[in-house]
Amino acid sequence: MMTKKILAILAIGICIVPIVTFAQQTEASISGQIRDTENKTFDLATVALLNAKDSVVLKSTFTESDGKFSFNQLKAGDYQIKVSAMGYTSYKSEVITLNTAQPSFFIPNIKLIPSSNSLNQVNITGKKSFIERKIDRVIVNVDALISNTGSTALEVLEKSPGVQVDQNGTITLKGKQGVLLLIDDKPTYLSGADLENYLKSLPSSSLEQIEIMTNPPAKYDAAGNAGVINIKTKKGNLKGFNGGFNLSLNQGQKTKTLNSLNFNLRNNKFNYFVNFSYNYNTGFSDLDINRTYKNADNSPKSYFNQNSYFDRHGNSLNTKAGADYYQSDNTTWGILVSGMSRASTQINNNSSNLLNSVQQLDSVIKAKNIDIIDFSNGGINLNYRHQFDKKGHGITADADYLAYRNKTKQTYYNSSFFANGSLKSEDVLTGYLPGNIDIYSMKTDYSLPLKFEWKLTTGLKTSYTKTDNTADYAYTINEITKPDFDKSNHFIYKEHISAAYLNLNREMKKISVQLGLRLENTFSDGHQLGNAMKPDSAFKRNYTGLFPTVYVLYKLDTAANNQIGLNYGRRIDRPYYQDLNPFISPLDKFTFYVGNPFLRPSYTQSIELSHTYKNKYTTTISYSKSRDEVNETIEILNGTYYSRPGNIGKKKVKSISFNGTFDAARWLSLDFYAEVTNIKTVSDFYTGKLNTSGTFCFTSANAKFALGKDWDAELSGNYRNRIIDVQFELKSIWQASTAIQKKLSPSTTLKLAINDLFYSRINRGVINNLTQTDANWTNKGDSRTAVLSFNYRFGKAFSTPAKHGESGAESEKNRVKN
């Protein structure tokens, strides 16, 4: 018996020693080199490392410019390599066994066989899924929905899971405001009407993906209480000369057109790229506002009924151009120049009826308000990227300068009439509102692979912003013009933000972990210059915050069919630059917007728990708690309506959502999203204590039909019931849309989409917590449209090295507001 035990121990030892010996081998790896049929090295092919037993993808990477790839720090076992590239037949290796006798394996001269050499010959049968999930974000593939054809970036956002856009262009994510919006990892530096107009000028044909991060990694700025939405535009990554253009005509009650052109030229060590879009936009808003003023005993005192018809039209140009210089296989220098120019006019024909307590007409005010807006911005980004080795050890650096210029001219004609129609009074209010914003930013990121498959990323950032806004108003009464010092103002605001972050992540067989910590310091200085009626005023603030992030992803089975995800984060939301400006800006004679220089930054903590099945069905439970959230507040004083931003004391948001993709048949697939969210707010308010709570449901579905012979179709719709949030109650709303597509050739596509088939997208709401006042509104827009789009691609399908895709400016753009 003793002999048998000794033999058994020796046998176990013989088995264990090779395993331990192999585990101590730090150079255990699989590597190789890929070439094309002309024996040239193939860069940027996708290489996946598979478990030979079940073909589960363990890791993936891209080939470098010399065609080489490597997977390091591997354990003993059986593996396979799969290589794929656009326009080429996939390659799959034989089984590769790693052990003590063979700790490393090199595959020389893997040949990729082209399925075609040019885009006009490529026949791609695979289709992107609408939704993809990663440990820290949800990815929406824009081209996966043909109903996105001919639409704008704002309309594409509305079809993304958990995202809603209200009538004012405000973006919410799972019921929460305060979304940081990025374009190609760069902030737009816009908000309010300017952000809405910019997104409307950006055609969907120029978009590649939308990344939704409810809890972004520490690498991103901590701004945005609701999270980050990153819109990734299409970029040329093919050798030679290639690109495409899209033409679209959008016909509703008004006519619009969105057109885009992009091309890429790669020649030796230089790569040049240009994206250009032109948008002619017309639209309208038919807004009805009703207010009932009350006596102390709650009986009606008077009524105010107003109709405002906003007629808008304008042109916008967007341009992005850049060049990359590949100094070596590991070093890249780049420059990116971008700009936008928008000239628009808005005419508001306004009719206000004032009635007494028994709803008899007392007086009428007719107004014609004209806004002529000239808005432009330009920016330049210099970037550098260096890879020390092929294991992910590298450094990047960015320097940015951005300038925004806005010139708005206002002319408001007001005529007041008695009940019998006779003229009571007339006046003209004119305003000139120039505004300048200059932003300087620098950042650097450093990545270092560590032992045991950990990866460290760290970085520094500094940004400086200066805004200079003037409001110059004058009244003309009885042909006599006088300055209006109550509304005239000059406000200068400066802000300096310094940040540092540290991020650690590791992907193991069953569990993936990512830990981050970001430190940000903010120094701000505001100065309101006085006039003949107003004295100077100034403020300074200095505050520092720590912002941790945690992500854990656990695979419950070896096939990764069931995955549990958990994440936590803390974020900050700084006020928009112009919200700090104590301007009084008229919207009409009875409605004014007022800034608030006393706004404080808002902080949010959030946690999410999710379950994903087969990467198709995800259920998520989330909870967030905000302090001092900045929200629009409404106050009624002597019958005049004042809208100003204010800090809301405490807000809690609880949500459960489900997102799934169902393949019902070969010719039918369904994307479905459902969400139930509760919002509870407690705060001090103009009328006393504000304590509101409400639960809303939101659902959206998109059915995709493969009709055969290169025909595809879609039918989509969404519904949201009533929302109660702070002071506002938004009524239920729904819409349905359809689209059809014909692929005329592999490079040419014709699409037709009809949006809001039943013209049901009408915004209605109620404003609560007003002093002795009831108020509601109804707003109709040009939402039922037919869109015809033509898309053509040209060029050859050969990959090039990736361009540097980030700049140092990552949050400041979203804080520019008109």
CSV table of C-alpha atoms in Angstrom, one decimal, residues 444-798:
chain,number,residue,atom,x,y,z
A,444,THR,CA,-1.2,62.6,-22.5
A,445,ASP,CA,-2.0,58.9,-22.0
A,446,TYR,CA,0.5,56.1,-21.1
A,447,SER,CA,-0.2,52.4,-21.3
A,448,LEU,CA,2.0,49.6,-19.8
A,449,PRO,CA,1.4,45.9,-19.7
A,450,LEU,CA,2.1,44.4,-16.3
A,451,LYS,CA,2.6,40.8,-15.0
A,452,PHE,CA,-0.2,38.4,-14.7
A,453,GLU,CA,-2.0,40.0,-17.7
A,454,TRP,CA,-2.7,43.3,-15.9
A,455,LYS,CA,-2.6,46.4,-18.0
A,456,LEU,CA,-2.0,49.9,-16.5
A,457,THR,CA,-3.2,53.1,-18.2
A,458,THR,CA,-2.5,56.5,-16.7
A,459,GLY,CA,-2.6,60.1,-18.0
A,460,LEU,CA,-2.7,63.8,-17.4
A,461,LYS,CA,-4.8,66.6,-18.8
A,462,THR,CA,-5.1,70.4,-18.4
A,463,SER,CA,-7.6,72.7,-20.1
A,464,TYR,CA,-8.2,76.4,-20.1
A,465,THR,CA,-11.4,78.1,-21.2
A,466,LYS,CA,-12.3,81.7,-21.6
A,467,THR,CA,-15.8,82.9,-22.6
A,468,ASP,CA,-16.7,86.5,-23.4
A,469,ASN,CA,-20.4,87.3,-24.0
A,470,THR,CA,-22.1,90.6,-24.6
A,471,ALA,CA,-25.8,91.5,-24.6
A,472,ASP,CA,-26.6,94.9,-26.0
A,473,TYR,CA,-30.3,95.7,-25.9
A,474,ALA,CA,-32.3,98.8,-26.8
A,475,TYR,CA,-36.0,99.7,-26.7
A,476,THR,CA,-37.8,101.9,-29.3
A,477,ILE,CA,-41.0,103.5,-28.2
A,478,ASN,CA,-42.8,106.3,-30.1
A,479,GLU,CA,-39.7,106.4,-32.4
A,480,ILE,CA,-37.4,107.1,-29.5
A,481,THR,CA,-34.6,104.5,-28.9
A,482,LYS,CA,-33.1,104.1,-25.5
A,483,PRO,CA,-30.6,101.6,-24.1
A,484,ASP,CA,-32.2,98.8,-22.1
A,485,PHE,CA,-29.8,98.5,-19.2
A,486,ASP,CA,-31.9,95.9,-17.4
A,487,LYS,CA,-31.1,93.3,-20.2
A,488,SER,CA,-27.7,94.7,-21.4
A,489,ASN,CA,-24.7,92.9,-20.0
A,490,HIS,CA,-21.1,91.9,-20.5
A,491,PHE,CA,-19.9,88.7,-18.8
A,492,ILE,CA,-16.4,87.2,-18.9
A,493,TYR,CA,-15.8,83.7,-17.5
A,494,LYS,CA,-12.5,81.8,-17.2
A,495,GLU,CA,-12.0,78.2,-16.1
A,496,HIS,CA,-8.9,76.0,-15.6
A,497,ILE,CA,-9.3,72.2,-15.0
A,498,SER,CA,-6.4,69.9,-14.2
A,499,ALA,CA,-6.8,66.1,-14.1
A,500,ALA,CA,-4.9,62.9,-13.6
A,501,TYR,CA,-6.1,59.3,-13.8
A,502,LEU,CA,-5.0,55.7,-13.2
A,503,ASN,CA,-6.7,52.7,-14.7
A,504,LEU,CA,-6.0,49.0,-14.2
A,505,ASN,CA,-7.7,46.2,-16.1
A,506,ARG,CA,-7.2,42.4,-16.5
A,507,GLU,CA,-9.1,39.9,-18.6
A,508,MET,CA,-9.0,36.4,-17.3
A,509,LYS,CA,-10.7,33.2,-18.5
A,510,LYS,CA,-13.9,33.7,-16.4
A,511,ILE,CA,-13.6,37.2,-14.9
A,512,SER,CA,-12.6,40.6,-16.2
A,513,VAL,CA,-11.8,43.5,-13.9
A,514,GLN,CA,-11.3,47.2,-14.5
A,515,LEU,CA,-10.5,49.7,-11.7
A,516,GLY,CA,-10.0,53.4,-12.2
A,517,LEU,CA,-9.5,56.6,-10.2
A,518,ARG,CA,-9.6,60.1,-11.6
A,519,LEU,CA,-8.6,63.4,-9.8
A,520,GLU,CA,-9.9,66.7,-11.1
A,521,ASN,CA,-9.3,70.2,-9.8
A,522,THR,CA,-11.4,73.1,-11.1
A,523,PHE,CA,-10.6,76.9,-10.7
A,524,SER,CA,-13.2,79.3,-12.1
A,525,ASP,CA,-13.4,83.1,-12.3
A,526,GLY,CA,-16.5,85.0,-13.4
A,527,HIS,CA,-16.8,88.7,-13.9
A,528,GLN,CA,-20.0,90.6,-14.8
A,529,LEU,CA,-19.2,94.1,-16.0
A,530,GLY,CA,-21.6,96.7,-14.9
A,531,ASN,CA,-23.5,99.4,-16.8
A,532,ALA,CA,-25.3,102.7,-15.9
A,533,MET,CA,-27.9,100.7,-13.8
A,534,LYS,CA,-25.9,97.7,-12.7
A,535,PRO,CA,-22.7,97.5,-10.6
A,536,ASP,CA,-19.9,95.1,-11.3
A,537,SER,CA,-20.0,91.7,-9.7
A,538,ALA,CA,-17.5,88.8,-9.6
A,539,PHE,CA,-17.0,85.3,-8.2
A,540,LYS,CA,-14.2,82.8,-7.9
A,541,ARG,CA,-14.4,79.1,-7.1
A,542,ASN,CA,-11.8,76.3,-6.5
A,543,TYR,CA,-12.8,72.7,-5.8
A,544,THR,CA,-11.2,69.3,-6.1
A,545,GLY,CA,-12.8,65.8,-6.5
A,546,LEU,CA,-12.0,62.1,-6.7
A,547,PHE,CA,-13.9,60.0,-9.1
A,548,PRO,CA,-13.5,56.2,-8.8
A,549,THR,CA,-14.8,53.6,-11.3
A,550,VAL,CA,-15.2,49.8,-10.9
A,551,TYR,CA,-16.2,47.2,-13.5
A,552,VAL,CA,-16.5,43.4,-13.0
A,553,LEU,CA,-17.6,41.0,-15.7
A,554,TYR,CA,-18.0,37.3,-14.7
A,555,LYS,CA,-18.7,34.4,-17.2
A,556,LEU,CA,-20.9,31.8,-15.6
A,557,ASP,CA,-20.0,29.1,-18.1
A,558,THR,CA,-17.0,28.3,-20.4
A,559,ALA,CA,-19.0,29.2,-23.5
A,560,ALA,CA,-19.7,32.7,-22.0
A,561,ASN,CA,-23.4,32.3,-22.7
A,562,ASN,CA,-24.2,33.8,-19.3
A,563,GLN,CA,-22.3,36.9,-18.1
A,564,ILE,CA,-22.9,38.9,-15.0
A,565,GLY,CA,-21.7,42.6,-15.0
A,566,LEU,CA,-21.3,45.0,-12.1
A,567,ASN,CA,-20.1,48.6,-12.3
A,568,TYR,CA,-19.9,51.6,-10.0
A,569,GLY,CA,-18.9,55.2,-10.6
A,570,ARG,CA,-18.9,58.8,-9.3
A,571,ARG,CA,-19.2,61.8,-11.7
A,572,ILE,CA,-19.5,65.5,-11.7
A,573,ASP,CA,-21.6,67.9,-13.9
A,574,ARG,CA,-20.3,71.4,-14.1
A,575,PRO,CA,-22.8,74.2,-15.2
A,576,TYR,CA,-22.9,75.3,-18.8
A,577,TYR,CA,-20.8,78.4,-19.3
A,578,GLN,CA,-23.7,80.6,-20.2
A,579,ASP,CA,-25.9,79.3,-17.4
A,580,LEU,CA,-23.5,81.1,-15.0
A,581,ASN,CA,-24.0,84.3,-16.9
A,582,PRO,CA,-26.6,86.5,-15.2
A,583,PHE,CA,-28.1,87.7,-18.5
A,584,ILE,CA,-31.8,88.4,-18.8
A,585,SER,CA,-32.7,87.2,-22.3
A,586,PRO,CA,-36.3,87.7,-23.7
A,587,LEU,CA,-38.0,84.9,-25.6
A,588,ASP,CA,-41.1,87.0,-25.9
A,589,LYS,CA,-42.8,89.8,-23.9
A,590,PHE,CA,-44.0,87.5,-21.1
A,591,THR,CA,-41.2,84.9,-21.1
A,592,PHE,CA,-37.5,85.5,-20.1
A,593,TYR,CA,-34.5,83.3,-19.6
A,594,VAL,CA,-32.2,84.3,-16.7
A,595,GLY,CA,-28.7,83.0,-15.9
A,596,ASN,CA,-27.6,82.0,-12.5
A,597,PRO,CA,-24.0,82.8,-11.4
A,598,PHE,CA,-24.5,80.9,-8.1
A,599,LEU,CA,-24.8,77.5,-9.6
A,600,ARG,CA,-22.8,74.7,-8.0
A,601,PRO,CA,-21.4,71.6,-9.6
A,602,SER,CA,-23.5,68.5,-9.3
A,603,TYR,CA,-22.3,65.1,-8.2
A,604,THR,CA,-23.8,61.7,-8.9
A,605,GLN,CA,-23.0,58.1,-7.7
A,606,SER,CA,-24.4,55.2,-9.8
A,607,ILE,CA,-24.3,51.5,-9.7
A,608,GLU,CA,-25.5,48.9,-12.3
A,609,LEU,CA,-26.0,45.1,-12.2
A,610,SER,CA,-26.6,43.3,-15.6
A,611,HIS,CA,-27.0,39.8,-17.0
A,612,THR,CA,-26.3,39.0,-20.6
A,613,TYR,CA,-27.3,35.8,-22.3
A,614,LYS,CA,-25.5,34.7,-25.5
A,615,ASN,CA,-24.5,38.3,-26.1
A,616,LYS,CA,-28.1,38.9,-27.4
A,617,TYR,CA,-30.2,39.5,-24.3
A,618,THR,CA,-29.3,41.9,-21.5
A,619,THR,CA,-31.2,42.8,-18.4
A,620,THR,CA,-29.9,45.7,-16.3
A,621,ILE,CA,-30.8,47.1,-12.9
A,622,SER,CA,-29.4,50.5,-12.1
A,623,TYR,CA,-29.6,53.0,-9.3
A,624,SER,CA,-28.2,56.6,-9.0
A,625,LYS,CA,-28.2,59.3,-6.5
A,626,SER,CA,-27.5,63.0,-7.4
A,627,ARG,CA,-26.8,66.1,-5.3
A,628,ASP,CA,-27.3,69.6,-6.6
A,629,GLU,CA,-28.3,68.5,-10.1
A,630,VAL,CA,-28.6,71.5,-12.4
A,631,ASN,CA,-32.1,71.7,-14.0
A,632,GLU,CA,-34.4,74.2,-15.6
A,633,THR,CA,-36.7,75.9,-13.1
A,634,ILE,CA,-39.7,78.1,-13.8
A,635,GLU,CA,-40.9,81.0,-11.6
A,636,ILE,CA,-43.9,83.2,-12.1
A,637,LEU,CA,-43.6,86.8,-10.9
A,638,ASN,CA,-46.4,89.3,-11.6
A,639,GLY,CA,-47.6,87.2,-14.5
A,640,THR,CA,-44.2,87.0,-16.2
A,641,TYR,CA,-42.6,83.6,-16.8
A,642,TYR,CA,-38.9,83.3,-15.8
A,643,SER,CA,-36.8,80.3,-16.8
A,644,ARG,CA,-33.5,79.9,-15.0
A,645,PRO,CA,-31.1,77.0,-14.2
A,646,GLY,CA,-31.1,76.0,-10.5
A,647,ASN,CA,-29.6,73.3,-8.3
A,648,ILE,CA,-32.0,70.6,-7.3
A,649,GLY,CA,-31.2,69.2,-3.9
A,650,LYS,CA,-31.5,65.5,-4.2
A,651,LYS,CA,-32.5,63.1,-7.0
A,652,LYS,CA,-32.8,59.3,-7.0
A,653,VAL,CA,-33.2,57.4,-10.2
A,654,LYS,CA,-34.0,53.6,-10.2
A,655,SER,CA,-34.3,51.7,-13.5
A,656,ILE,CA,-34.7,48.2,-14.9
A,657,SER,CA,-34.2,47.6,-18.6
A,658,PHE,CA,-34.1,44.8,-21.1
A,659,ASN,CA,-32.5,44.8,-24.5
A,660,GLY,CA,-32.6,41.9,-26.9
A,661,THR,CA,-32.1,40.8,-30.5
A,662,PHE,CA,-34.3,38.0,-31.7
A,663,ASP,CA,-33.8,36.0,-34.9
A,664,ALA,CA,-37.3,34.9,-35.7
A,665,ALA,CA,-36.5,33.5,-39.1
A,666,ARG,CA,-33.9,33.8,-41.8
A,667,TRP,CA,-35.7,36.7,-43.3
A,668,LEU,CA,-36.8,38.4,-40.0
A,669,SER,CA,-35.0,39.7,-37.0
A,670,LEU,CA,-36.2,41.9,-34.1
A,671,ASP,CA,-34.4,44.4,-31.9
A,672,PHE,CA,-36.3,45.2,-28.7
A,673,TYR,CA,-35.7,47.6,-25.8
A,674,ALA,CA,-37.9,48.1,-22.7
A,675,GLU,CA,-37.3,50.3,-19.7
A,676,VAL,CA,-39.1,51.1,-16.4
A,677,THR,CA,-37.6,54.1,-14.5
A,678,ASN,CA,-38.6,55.8,-11.3
A,679,ILE,CA,-37.4,59.4,-10.6
A,680,LYS,CA,-37.8,61.0,-7.1
A,681,THR,CA,-36.7,64.6,-6.4
A,682,VAL,CA,-36.6,66.5,-3.1
A,683,SER,CA,-35.5,70.1,-3.0
A,684,ASP,CA,-36.1,73.6,-1.7
A,685,PHE,CA,-38.1,75.6,-4.3
A,686,TYR,CA,-39.7,79.0,-5.0
A,687,THR,CA,-43.0,77.7,-3.7
A,688,GLY,CA,-41.6,75.8,-0.7
A,689,LYS,CA,-40.6,72.2,-0.5
A,690,LEU,CA,-40.5,70.3,-3.8
A,691,ASN,CA,-41.1,66.6,-3.5
A,692,THR,CA,-42.0,64.7,-6.7
A,693,SER,CA,-41.9,61.1,-7.7
A,694,GLY,CA,-43.0,59.3,-10.9
A,695,THR,CA,-42.4,56.1,-12.8
A,696,PHE,CA,-42.4,55.9,-16.6
A,697,CYS,CA,-42.1,53.1,-19.1
A,698,PHE,CA,-40.3,53.3,-22.5
A,699,THR,CA,-40.3,50.7,-25.2
A,700,SER,CA,-38.9,50.6,-28.7
A,701,ALA,CA,-38.8,47.8,-31.4
A,702,ASN,CA,-37.3,47.5,-34.8
A,703,ALA,CA,-38.2,44.6,-37.2
A,704,LYS,CA,-35.8,44.0,-40.1
A,705,PHE,CA,-37.0,42.0,-43.1
A,706,ALA,CA,-34.7,40.4,-45.7
A,707,LEU,CA,-36.9,40.4,-48.8
A,708,GLY,CA,-34.4,38.8,-51.2
A,709,LYS,CA,-32.8,40.0,-54.4
A,710,ASP,CA,-30.9,42.8,-52.5
A,711,TRP,CA,-34.1,44.2,-51.0
A,712,ASP,CA,-34.4,44.9,-47.2
A,713,ALA,CA,-37.1,46.6,-45.2
A,714,GLU,CA,-37.8,47.8,-41.6
A,715,LEU,CA,-40.7,48.7,-39.4
A,716,SER,CA,-40.0,50.4,-36.1
A,717,GLY,CA,-41.8,52.2,-33.4
A,718,ASN,CA,-41.5,53.5,-29.8
A,719,TYR,CA,-43.8,54.5,-26.9
A,720,ARG,CA,-43.2,56.4,-23.7
A,721,ASN,CA,-45.9,57.1,-21.1
A,722,ARG,CA,-46.0,60.1,-18.7
A,723,ILE,CA,-42.8,61.3,-17.1
A,724,ILE,CA,-42.7,63.4,-13.9
A,725,ASP,CA,-39.3,65.0,-13.4
A,726,VAL,CA,-38.7,67.9,-11.0
A,727,GLN,CA,-41.2,70.6,-12.0
A,728,PHE,CA,-42.3,69.1,-15.3
A,729,GLU,CA,-44.8,66.5,-16.3
A,730,LEU,CA,-44.3,65.3,-19.9
A,731,LYS,CA,-47.3,63.5,-21.4
A,732,SER,CA,-47.2,60.2,-23.2
A,733,ILE,CA,-45.8,60.1,-26.8
A,734,TRP,CA,-45.4,57.5,-29.5
A,735,GLN,CA,-44.4,57.2,-33.2
A,736,ALA,CA,-44.0,54.6,-35.9
A,737,SER,CA,-41.6,54.6,-38.9
A,738,THR,CA,-40.8,52.4,-41.9
A,739,ALA,CA,-38.0,52.1,-44.4
A,740,ILE,CA,-37.0,50.0,-47.5
A,741,GLN,CA,-33.6,49.6,-49.2
A,742,LYS,CA,-32.5,48.3,-52.6
A,743,LYS,CA,-28.8,47.4,-53.1
A,744,LEU,CA,-28.3,48.4,-56.8
A,745,SER,CA,-24.7,47.1,-56.6
A,746,PRO,CA,-22.2,46.2,-53.9
A,747,SER,CA,-21.2,49.9,-53.9
A,748,THR,CA,-24.5,51.6,-54.5
A,749,THR,CA,-27.6,51.7,-52.3
A,750,LEU,CA,-30.9,53.5,-52.6
A,751,LYS,CA,-33.1,53.9,-49.5
A,752,LEU,CA,-36.5,55.3,-48.7
A,753,ALA,CA,-37.7,56.0,-45.2
A,754,ILE,CA,-41.0,57.4,-43.8
A,755,ASN,CA,-40.8,58.8,-40.3
A,756,ASP,CA,-43.7,59.3,-37.8
A,757,LEU,CA,-46.3,57.6,-40.1
A,758,PHE,CA,-49.3,58.7,-38.1
A,759,TYR,CA,-48.0,62.2,-37.1
A,760,SER,CA,-48.3,61.2,-33.4
A,761,ARG,CA,-45.1,62.7,-32.2
A,762,ILE,CA,-46.7,65.7,-30.5
A,763,ASN,CA,-45.1,67.0,-27.3
A,764,ARG,CA,-47.5,67.9,-24.4
A,765,GLY,CA,-46.7,68.8,-20.9
A,766,VAL,CA,-47.6,70.5,-17.6
A,767,ILE,CA,-45.5,72.8,-15.4
A,768,ASN,CA,-46.1,72.3,-11.7
A,769,ASN,CA,-45.1,74.1,-8.6
A,770,LEU,CA,-45.9,77.6,-9.9
A,771,THR,CA,-47.1,80.4,-7.5
A,772,GLN,CA,-50.9,80.5,-7.9
A,773,THR,CA,-50.6,79.5,-11.6
A,774,ASP,CA,-51.5,76.4,-13.7
A,775,ALA,CA,-49.6,76.0,-17.0
A,776,ASN,CA,-49.5,73.6,-19.8
A,777,TRP,CA,-48.2,73.4,-23.4
A,778,THR,CA,-48.5,71.6,-26.7
A,779,ASN,CA,-45.8,71.6,-29.3
A,780,LYS,CA,-46.0,70.2,-32.9
A,781,GLY,CA,-43.1,70.0,-35.3
A,782,ASP,CA,-42.3,68.8,-38.8
A,783,SER,CA,-41.9,65.2,-37.7
A,784,ARG,CA,-43.7,63.2,-40.5
A,785,THR,CA,-41.2,63.1,-43.3
A,786,ALA,CA,-40.3,61.0,-46.3
A,787,VAL,CA,-36.5,60.6,-46.9
A,788,LEU,CA,-34.9,59.4,-50.1
A,789,SER,CA,-31.2,58.7,-49.9
A,790,PHE,CA,-28.6,57.6,-52.5
A,791,ASN,CA,-25.2,56.2,-51.3
A,792,TYR,CA,-22.2,55.4,-53.4
A,793,ARG,CA,-18.8,54.0,-52.3
A,794,PHE,CA,-15.6,53.9,-54.3
A,795,GLY,CA,-12.0,52.7,-53.8
A,796,LYS,CA,-10.0,49.6,-53.0
A,797,ALA,CA,-10.3,47.5,-49.9
A,798,PHE,CA,-6.8,47.4,-48.4
